[in-house]
mmCIF file with all atom_site columns, C-alpha atoms in Angstrom:
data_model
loop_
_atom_site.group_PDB
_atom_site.id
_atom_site.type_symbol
_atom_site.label_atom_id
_atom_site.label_alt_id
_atom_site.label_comp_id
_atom_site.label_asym_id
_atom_site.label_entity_id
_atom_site.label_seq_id
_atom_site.pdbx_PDB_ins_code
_atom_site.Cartn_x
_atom_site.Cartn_y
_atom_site.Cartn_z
_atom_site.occupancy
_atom_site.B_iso_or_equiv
_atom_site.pdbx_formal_charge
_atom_site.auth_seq_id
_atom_site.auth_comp_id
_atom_site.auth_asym_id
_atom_site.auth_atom_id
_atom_site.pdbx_PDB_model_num
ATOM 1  C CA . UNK A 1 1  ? -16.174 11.480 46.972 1.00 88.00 ? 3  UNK A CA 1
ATOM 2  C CA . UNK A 1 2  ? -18.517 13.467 49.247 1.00 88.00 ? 4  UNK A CA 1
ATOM 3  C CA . UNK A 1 3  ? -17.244 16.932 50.438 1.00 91.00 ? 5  UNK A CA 1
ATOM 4  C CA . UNK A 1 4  ? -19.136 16.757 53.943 1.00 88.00 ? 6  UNK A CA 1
ATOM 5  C CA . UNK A 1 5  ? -19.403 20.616 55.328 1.00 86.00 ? 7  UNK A CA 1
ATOM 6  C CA . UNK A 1 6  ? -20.580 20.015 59.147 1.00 76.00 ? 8  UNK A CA 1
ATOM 7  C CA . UNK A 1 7  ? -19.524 19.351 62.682 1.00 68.00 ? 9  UNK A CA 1
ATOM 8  C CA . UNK A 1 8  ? -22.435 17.194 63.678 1.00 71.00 ? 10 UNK A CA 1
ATOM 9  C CA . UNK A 1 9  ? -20.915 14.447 65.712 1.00 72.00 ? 11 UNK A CA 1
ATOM 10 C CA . UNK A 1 10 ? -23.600 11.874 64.956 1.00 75.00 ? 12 UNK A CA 1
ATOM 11 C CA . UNK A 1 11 ? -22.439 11.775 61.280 1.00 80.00 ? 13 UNK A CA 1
ATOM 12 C CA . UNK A 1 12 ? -18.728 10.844 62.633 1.00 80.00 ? 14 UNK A CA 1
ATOM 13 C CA . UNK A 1 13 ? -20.408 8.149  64.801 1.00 82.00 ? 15 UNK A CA 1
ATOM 14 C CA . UNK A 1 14 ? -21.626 6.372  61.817 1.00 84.00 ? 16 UNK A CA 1
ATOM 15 C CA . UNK A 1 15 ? -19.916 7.273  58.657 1.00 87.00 ? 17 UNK A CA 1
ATOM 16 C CA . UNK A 1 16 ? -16.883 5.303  57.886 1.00 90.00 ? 18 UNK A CA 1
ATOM 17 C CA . UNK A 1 17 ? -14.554 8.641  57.752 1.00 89.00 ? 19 UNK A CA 1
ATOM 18 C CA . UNK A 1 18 ? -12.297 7.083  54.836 1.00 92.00 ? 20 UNK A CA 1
ATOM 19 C CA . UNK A 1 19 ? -15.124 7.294  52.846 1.00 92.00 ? 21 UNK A CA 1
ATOM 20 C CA . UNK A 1 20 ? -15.810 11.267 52.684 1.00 93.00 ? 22 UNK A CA 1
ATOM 21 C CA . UNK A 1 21 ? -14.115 14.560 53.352 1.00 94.00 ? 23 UNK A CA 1
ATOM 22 C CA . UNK A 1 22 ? -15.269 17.145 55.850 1.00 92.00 ? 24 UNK A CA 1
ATOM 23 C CA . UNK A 1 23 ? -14.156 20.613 55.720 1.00 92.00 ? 25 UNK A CA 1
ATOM 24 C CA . UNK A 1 24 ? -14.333 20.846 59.565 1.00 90.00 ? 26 UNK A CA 1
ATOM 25 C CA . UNK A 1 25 ? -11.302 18.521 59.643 1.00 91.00 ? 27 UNK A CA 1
ATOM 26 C CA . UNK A 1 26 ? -9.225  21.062 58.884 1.00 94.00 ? 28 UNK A CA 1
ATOM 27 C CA . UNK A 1 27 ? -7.734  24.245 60.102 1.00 96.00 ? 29 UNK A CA 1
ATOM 28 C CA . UNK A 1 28 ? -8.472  26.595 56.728 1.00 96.00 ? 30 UNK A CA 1
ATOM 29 C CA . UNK A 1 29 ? -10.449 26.721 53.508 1.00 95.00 ? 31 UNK A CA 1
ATOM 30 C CA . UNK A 1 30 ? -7.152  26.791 51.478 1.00 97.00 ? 32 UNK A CA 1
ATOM 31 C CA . UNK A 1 31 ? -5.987  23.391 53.714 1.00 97.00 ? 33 UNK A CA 1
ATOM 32 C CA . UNK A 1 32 ? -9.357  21.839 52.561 1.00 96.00 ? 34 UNK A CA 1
ATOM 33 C CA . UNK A 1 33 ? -8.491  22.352 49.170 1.00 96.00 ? 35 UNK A CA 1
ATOM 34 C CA . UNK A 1 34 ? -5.459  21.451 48.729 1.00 97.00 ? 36 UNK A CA 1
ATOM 35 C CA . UNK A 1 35 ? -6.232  18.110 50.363 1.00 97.00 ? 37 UNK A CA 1
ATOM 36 C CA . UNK A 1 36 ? -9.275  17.759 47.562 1.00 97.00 ? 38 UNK A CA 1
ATOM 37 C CA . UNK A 1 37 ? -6.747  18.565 44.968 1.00 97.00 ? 39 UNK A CA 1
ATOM 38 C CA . UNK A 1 38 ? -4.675  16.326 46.213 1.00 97.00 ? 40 UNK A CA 1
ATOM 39 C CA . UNK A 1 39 ? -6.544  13.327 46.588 1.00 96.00 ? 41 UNK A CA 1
ATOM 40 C CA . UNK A 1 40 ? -7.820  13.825 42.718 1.00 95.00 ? 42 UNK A CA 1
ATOM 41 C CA . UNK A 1 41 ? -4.060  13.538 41.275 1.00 97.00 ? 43 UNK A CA 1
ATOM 42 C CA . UNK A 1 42 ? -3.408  10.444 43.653 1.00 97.00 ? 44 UNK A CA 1
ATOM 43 C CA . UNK A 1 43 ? -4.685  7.467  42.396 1.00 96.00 ? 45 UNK A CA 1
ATOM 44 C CA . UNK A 1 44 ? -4.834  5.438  45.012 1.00 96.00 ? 46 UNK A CA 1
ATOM 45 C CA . UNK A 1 45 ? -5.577  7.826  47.858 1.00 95.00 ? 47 UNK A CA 1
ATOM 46 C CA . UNK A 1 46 ? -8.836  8.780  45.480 1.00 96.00 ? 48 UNK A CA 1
ATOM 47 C CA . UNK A 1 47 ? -9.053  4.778  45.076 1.00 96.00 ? 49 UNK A CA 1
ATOM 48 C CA . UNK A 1 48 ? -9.089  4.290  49.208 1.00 95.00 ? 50 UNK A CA 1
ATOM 49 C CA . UNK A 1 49 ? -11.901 7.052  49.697 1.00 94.00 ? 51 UNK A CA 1
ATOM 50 C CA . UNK A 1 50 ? -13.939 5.358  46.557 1.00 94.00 ? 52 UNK A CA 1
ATOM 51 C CA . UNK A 1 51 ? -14.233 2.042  47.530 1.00 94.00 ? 53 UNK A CA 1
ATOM 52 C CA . UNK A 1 52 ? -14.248 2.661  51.157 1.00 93.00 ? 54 UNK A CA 1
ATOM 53 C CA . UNK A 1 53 ? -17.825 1.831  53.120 1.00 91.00 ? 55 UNK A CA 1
ATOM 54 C CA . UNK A 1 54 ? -20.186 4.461  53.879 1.00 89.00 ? 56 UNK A CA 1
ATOM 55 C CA . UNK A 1 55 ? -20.985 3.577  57.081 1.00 87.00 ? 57 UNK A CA 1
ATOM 56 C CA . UNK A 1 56 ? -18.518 2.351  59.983 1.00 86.00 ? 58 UNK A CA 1
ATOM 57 C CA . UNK A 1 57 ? -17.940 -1.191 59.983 1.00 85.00 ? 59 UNK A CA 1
ATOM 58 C CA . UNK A 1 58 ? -19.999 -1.534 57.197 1.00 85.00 ? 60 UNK A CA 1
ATOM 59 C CA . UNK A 1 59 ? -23.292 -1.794 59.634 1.00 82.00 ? 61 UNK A CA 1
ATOM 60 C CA . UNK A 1 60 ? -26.480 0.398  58.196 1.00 79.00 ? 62 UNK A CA 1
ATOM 61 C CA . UNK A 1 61 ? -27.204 1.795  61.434 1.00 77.00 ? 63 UNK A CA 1
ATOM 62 C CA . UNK A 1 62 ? -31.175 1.191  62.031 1.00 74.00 ? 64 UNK A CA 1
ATOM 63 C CA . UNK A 1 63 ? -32.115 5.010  61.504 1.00 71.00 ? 65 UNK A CA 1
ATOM 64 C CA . UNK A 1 64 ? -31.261 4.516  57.840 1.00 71.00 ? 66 UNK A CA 1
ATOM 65 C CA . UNK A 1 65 ? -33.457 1.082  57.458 1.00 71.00 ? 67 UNK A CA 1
ATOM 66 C CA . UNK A 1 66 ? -36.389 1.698  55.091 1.00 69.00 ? 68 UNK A CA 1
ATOM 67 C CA . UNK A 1 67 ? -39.094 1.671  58.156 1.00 69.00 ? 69 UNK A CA 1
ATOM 68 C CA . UNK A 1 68 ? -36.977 4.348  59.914 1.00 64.00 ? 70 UNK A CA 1
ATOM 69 C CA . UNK A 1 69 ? -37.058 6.593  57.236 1.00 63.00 ? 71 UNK A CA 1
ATOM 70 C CA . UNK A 1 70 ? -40.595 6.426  56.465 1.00 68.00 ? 72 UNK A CA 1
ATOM 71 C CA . UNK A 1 71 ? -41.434 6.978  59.663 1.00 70.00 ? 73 UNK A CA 1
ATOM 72 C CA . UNK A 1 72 ? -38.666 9.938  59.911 1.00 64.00 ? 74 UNK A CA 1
ATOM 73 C CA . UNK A 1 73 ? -40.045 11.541 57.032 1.00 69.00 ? 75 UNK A CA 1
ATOM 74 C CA . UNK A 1 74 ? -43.675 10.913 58.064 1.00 70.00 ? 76 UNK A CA 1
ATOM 75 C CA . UNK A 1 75 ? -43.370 13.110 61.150 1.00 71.00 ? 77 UNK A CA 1
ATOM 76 C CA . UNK A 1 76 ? -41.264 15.623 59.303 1.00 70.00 ? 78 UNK A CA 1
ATOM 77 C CA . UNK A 1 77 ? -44.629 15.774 57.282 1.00 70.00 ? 79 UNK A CA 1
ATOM 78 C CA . UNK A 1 78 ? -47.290 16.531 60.085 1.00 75.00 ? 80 UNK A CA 1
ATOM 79 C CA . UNK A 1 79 ? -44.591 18.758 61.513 1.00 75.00 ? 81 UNK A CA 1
ATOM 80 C CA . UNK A 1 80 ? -44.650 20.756 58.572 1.00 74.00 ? 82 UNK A CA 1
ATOM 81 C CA . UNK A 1 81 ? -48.804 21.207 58.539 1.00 57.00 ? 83 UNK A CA 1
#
Protein backbone atom coordinates (compact mmCIF):
# COMPACT_ATOMS: atom_id res chain seq x y z
CA UNK A 1 0.00 0.00 0.00
CA UNK A 2 1.44 3.46 -0.74
CA UNK A 3 2.08 5.76 2.31
CA UNK A 4 1.33 9.13 0.31
CA UNK A 5 3.05 12.18 2.46
CA UNK A 6 1.45 15.43 0.66
CA UNK A 7 -1.43 17.82 0.52
CA UNK A 8 -1.41 18.40 -3.19
CA UNK A 9 -5.03 18.44 -4.15
CA UNK A 10 -4.49 17.29 -7.73
CA UNK A 11 -3.36 13.84 -6.43
CA UNK A 12 -6.91 13.58 -4.48
CA UNK A 13 -8.58 14.58 -7.79
CA UNK A 14 -7.33 11.54 -9.45
CA UNK A 15 -6.22 8.85 -7.15
CA UNK A 16 -8.86 6.49 -6.10
CA UNK A 17 -8.26 7.34 -2.16
CA UNK A 18 -9.07 3.56 -1.11
CA UNK A 19 -6.16 2.72 -2.79
CA UNK A 20 -3.31 4.62 -0.66
CA UNK A 21 -2.77 6.30 2.67
CA UNK A 22 -1.83 9.92 3.17
CA UNK A 23 -0.41 11.15 6.29
CA UNK A 24 -2.15 14.55 5.78
CA UNK A 25 -5.44 12.74 6.48
CA UNK A 26 -4.84 12.75 9.80
CA UNK A 27 -4.52 14.89 12.83
CA UNK A 28 -0.93 13.33 14.29
CA UNK A 29 2.04 11.19 13.36
CA UNK A 30 1.09 8.65 16.13
CA UNK A 31 -2.79 8.64 14.44
CA UNK A 32 -1.02 7.81 11.09
CA UNK A 33 0.50 4.97 12.53
CA UNK A 34 -1.68 3.39 14.25
CA UNK A 35 -4.01 3.40 11.25
CA UNK A 36 -0.88 1.66 9.16
CA UNK A 37 -0.63 -0.81 11.92
CA UNK A 38 -3.88 -1.35 11.81
CA UNK A 39 -4.68 -1.95 8.40
CA UNK A 40 -1.59 -4.66 8.32
CA UNK A 41 -3.34 -6.98 11.11
CA UNK A 42 -6.80 -6.60 9.23
CA UNK A 43 -7.11 -8.73 6.50
CA UNK A 44 -9.57 -7.43 4.70
CA UNK A 45 -9.18 -3.72 5.32
CA UNK A 46 -5.37 -4.43 3.87
CA UNK A 47 -7.38 -6.60 1.13
CA UNK A 48 -9.79 -3.33 0.21
CA UNK A 49 -6.67 -0.89 -0.12
CA UNK A 50 -4.78 -3.81 -2.31
CA UNK A 51 -7.05 -4.47 -4.85
CA UNK A 52 -8.56 -1.11 -4.95
CA UNK A 53 -7.85 1.08 -8.42
CA UNK A 54 -5.23 3.57 -8.54
CA UNK A 55 -6.91 6.07 -10.16
CA UNK A 56 -10.67 7.30 -9.54
CA UNK A 57 -13.12 5.49 -11.44
CA UNK A 58 -10.60 3.51 -12.80
CA UNK A 59 -9.97 6.29 -15.75
CA UNK A 60 -5.96 6.94 -16.47
CA UNK A 61 -6.37 10.51 -16.54
CA UNK A 62 -4.57 11.76 -19.96
CA UNK A 63 -1.47 13.36 -18.07
CA UNK A 64 -0.39 9.81 -17.26
CA UNK A 65 -0.85 8.45 -21.09
CA UNK A 66 2.56 7.50 -22.53
CA UNK A 67 2.63 10.77 -24.97
CA UNK A 68 1.98 12.97 -21.89
CA UNK A 69 4.74 11.78 -20.10
CA UNK A 70 7.24 11.97 -22.72
CA UNK A 71 6.42 15.15 -23.43
CA UNK A 72 6.33 16.03 -19.46
CA UNK A 73 9.62 14.71 -19.03
CA UNK A 74 10.96 16.23 -22.28
CA UNK A 75 10.47 19.78 -21.03
CA UNK A 76 11.60 18.86 -17.57
CA UNK A 77 14.82 18.10 -19.68
CA UNK A 78 15.46 21.51 -21.54
CA UNK A 79 14.36 23.06 -18.27
CA UNK A 80 17.10 21.53 -16.60
CA UNK A 81 19.96 22.79 -19.37
Amino acid sequence: IPLYFGGCKYVKEILNSESYINIVDFATIEEFVIYVINVYNNKELLNKYQTATIFKNNIIPECFKYGEINKFTKEIAENIK
